[in-house]
């Protein structure tokens, strides 16, 4: 019996994770997130974009965000990485109370190798990628350093 391709053991894959914060010490939340990501098992943080301040999305009255994109190389599976990201968010004080609400830390899987997933709580590539010009800039910045 053959296993499904998304369940097969693969080598390390390049994963792009977006970091955002608009509550508390925003720069410290991003720094702590980078440190936590770099310490995940079977994972290395191999590149990061500049940090950029952006207006909040969703039309809610809230402080501006600091955003950054990082590139990881990981052997973790997408769902395991999602769980790890949510744990990191919680440790930084993230409380999920409202969509588009202010947060101490937001971590989103933007791309995961060449994978495509469409599950109720995990869509890869991230469906908002084409709509977030700051993500596109940050990805381009990382890509320019990788050449």
Coordinates of C-alpha atoms in Angstrom, one line a residue:
X1 CA 0.0 0.0 0.0
X2 CA 1.4 3.4 -1.0
X3 CA 1.3 6.3 1.4
X4 CA -0.2 9.6 0.4
X5 CA 2.5 12.1 -0.8
X6 CA 1.8 14.6 2.0
X7 CA 2.5 11.8 4.6
X8 CA 5.7 10.6 3.1
X9 CA 8.9 11.3 5.0
X10 CA 10.8 14.0 3.2
X11 CA 14.1 15.7 3.8
X12 CA 14.3 19.3 5.1
X13 CA 12.0 21.7 3.3
X14 CA 12.2 25.5 3.0
X15 CA 9.3 27.1 4.9
X16 CA 8.5 30.8 5.0
X17 CA 6.9 32.0 8.2
X18 CA 5.5 35.5 8.7
X19 CA 5.9 37.2 12.1
X20 CA 3.8 40.1 13.3
X21 CA 3.2 41.9 16.6
X22 CA 1.3 45.1 17.5
X23 CA 1.0 44.8 21.3
X24 CA 3.6 45.3 24.0
X25 CA 7.2 45.3 23.1
X26 CA 6.8 44.4 19.5
X27 CA 10.5 44.1 18.6
X28 CA 11.0 41.9 21.6
X29 CA 8.1 39.6 20.6
X30 CA 9.7 39.2 17.1
X31 CA 13.1 38.5 18.6
X32 CA 11.7 35.9 21.0
X33 CA 9.8 34.3 18.1
X34 CA 13.0 34.1 16.0
X35 CA 14.8 32.5 18.9
X36 CA 12.0 30.0 19.5
X37 CA 11.8 29.1 15.8
X38 CA 15.5 28.5 15.7
X39 CA 15.3 26.1 18.6
X40 CA 12.6 23.9 17.2
X41 CA 13.6 20.3 16.6
X42 CA 14.7 19.3 13.1
X43 CA 14.6 23.0 12.2
X44 CA 17.1 25.8 11.4
X45 CA 16.4 29.5 10.8
X46 CA 18.4 30.2 7.7
X47 CA 17.3 33.7 6.6
X48 CA 15.2 36.7 7.8
X49 CA 13.9 39.8 6.2
X50 CA 14.1 43.3 7.5
X51 CA 11.5 44.3 10.1
X52 CA 8.8 46.6 8.7
X53 CA 6.1 48.6 10.3
X54 CA 2.6 48.3 8.7
X55 CA -0.9 49.5 9.3
X56 CA -3.3 46.9 10.8
X57 CA -5.5 44.9 8.4
X58 CA -9.2 44.4 8.7
X59 CA -10.2 48.0 9.4
X60 CA -10.0 47.7 13.2
X61 CA -8.7 50.6 15.4
X62 CA -5.4 49.2 16.8
X63 CA -1.7 50.0 16.9
X64 CA 0.5 49.4 13.9
X65 CA 2.3 46.1 13.4
X66 CA 6.0 45.2 13.2
X67 CA 6.3 42.4 10.5
X68 CA 9.1 40.2 9.4
X69 CA 9.4 37.1 7.2
X70 CA 11.8 34.2 8.1
X71 CA 12.9 31.2 6.2
X72 CA 13.3 27.9 8.0
X73 CA 14.6 24.6 6.8
X74 CA 12.7 21.9 8.7
X75 CA 11.9 18.2 8.6
X76 CA 8.7 18.9 10.7
X77 CA 5.5 18.1 8.9
X78 CA 3.1 21.1 8.3
X79 CA 0.7 20.2 11.1
X80 CA 3.5 19.7 13.6
X81 CA 5.0 23.1 12.7
X82 CA 1.5 24.8 13.0
X83 CA 1.2 23.3 16.5
X84 CA 4.7 24.6 17.4
X85 CA 3.9 28.1 16.1
X86 CA 0.7 28.2 18.1
X87 CA 2.7 27.2 21.2
X88 CA 5.2 30.0 20.6
X89 CA 2.4 32.5 20.2
X90 CA 0.8 31.4 23.5
X91 CA 4.1 31.7 25.3
X92 CA 4.3 35.3 24.0
X93 CA 0.9 36.1 25.5
X94 CA -1.2 35.6 22.4
X95 CA -4.9 35.3 23.1
X96 CA -7.3 34.3 20.3
X97 CA -10.3 36.5 21.0
X98 CA -11.3 38.1 17.7
X99 CA -10.4 37.7 14.0
X100 CA -8.1 40.6 12.8
X101 CA -7.7 41.7 16.5
X102 CA -4.5 43.1 18.1
X103 CA -2.0 40.5 19.2
X104 CA 1.3 40.2 20.9
X105 CA 2.5 37.7 18.3
X106 CA 1.1 36.3 15.1
X107 CA 3.0 33.5 13.3
X108 CA 1.7 32.3 9.9
X109 CA 3.0 29.6 7.6
X110 CA 3.1 31.4 4.2
X111 CA 4.8 28.7 2.1
X112 CA 5.9 25.2 2.9
X113 CA 8.2 23.9 0.2
X114 CA 6.1 23.1 -2.9
X115 CA 3.2 21.7 -0.8
X116 CA -0.4 22.7 -1.3
X117 CA -2.8 22.0 1.6
X118 CA -6.4 23.0 2.0
X119 CA -7.7 22.0 5.4
X120 CA -10.1 23.9 7.7
X121 CA -7.3 25.4 9.8
X122 CA -4.3 25.1 7.6
X123 CA -4.1 26.4 4.0
X124 CA -0.7 26.4 2.2
X125 CA 0.3 28.5 0.5
X126 CA -1.3 31.1 2.8
X127 CA -4.5 32.4 1.0
X128 CA -3.7 36.0 1.9
X129 CA -0.2 36.0 0.3
X130 CA -1.2 37.8 -2.9
X131 CA -3.1 40.5 -0.8
X132 CA -0.2 41.4 1.6
X133 CA 2.3 43.5 -0.2
X134 CA 4.6 43.6 2.8
X135 CA 4.8 39.7 2.7
X136 CA 5.7 39.9 -1.0
X137 CA 8.4 42.5 -0.3
X138 CA 9.8 40.4 2.6
X139 CA 9.8 37.2 0.5
X140 CA 11.6 39.0 -2.3
X141 CA 14.2 40.4 0.1
X142 CA 14.9 36.9 1.5
X143 CA 15.0 35.5 -2.1
X144 CA 17.5 38.2 -3.2
X145 CA 19.9 37.1 -0.3
X146 CA 19.6 33.4 -1.2
X147 CA 21.0 33.8 -4.8

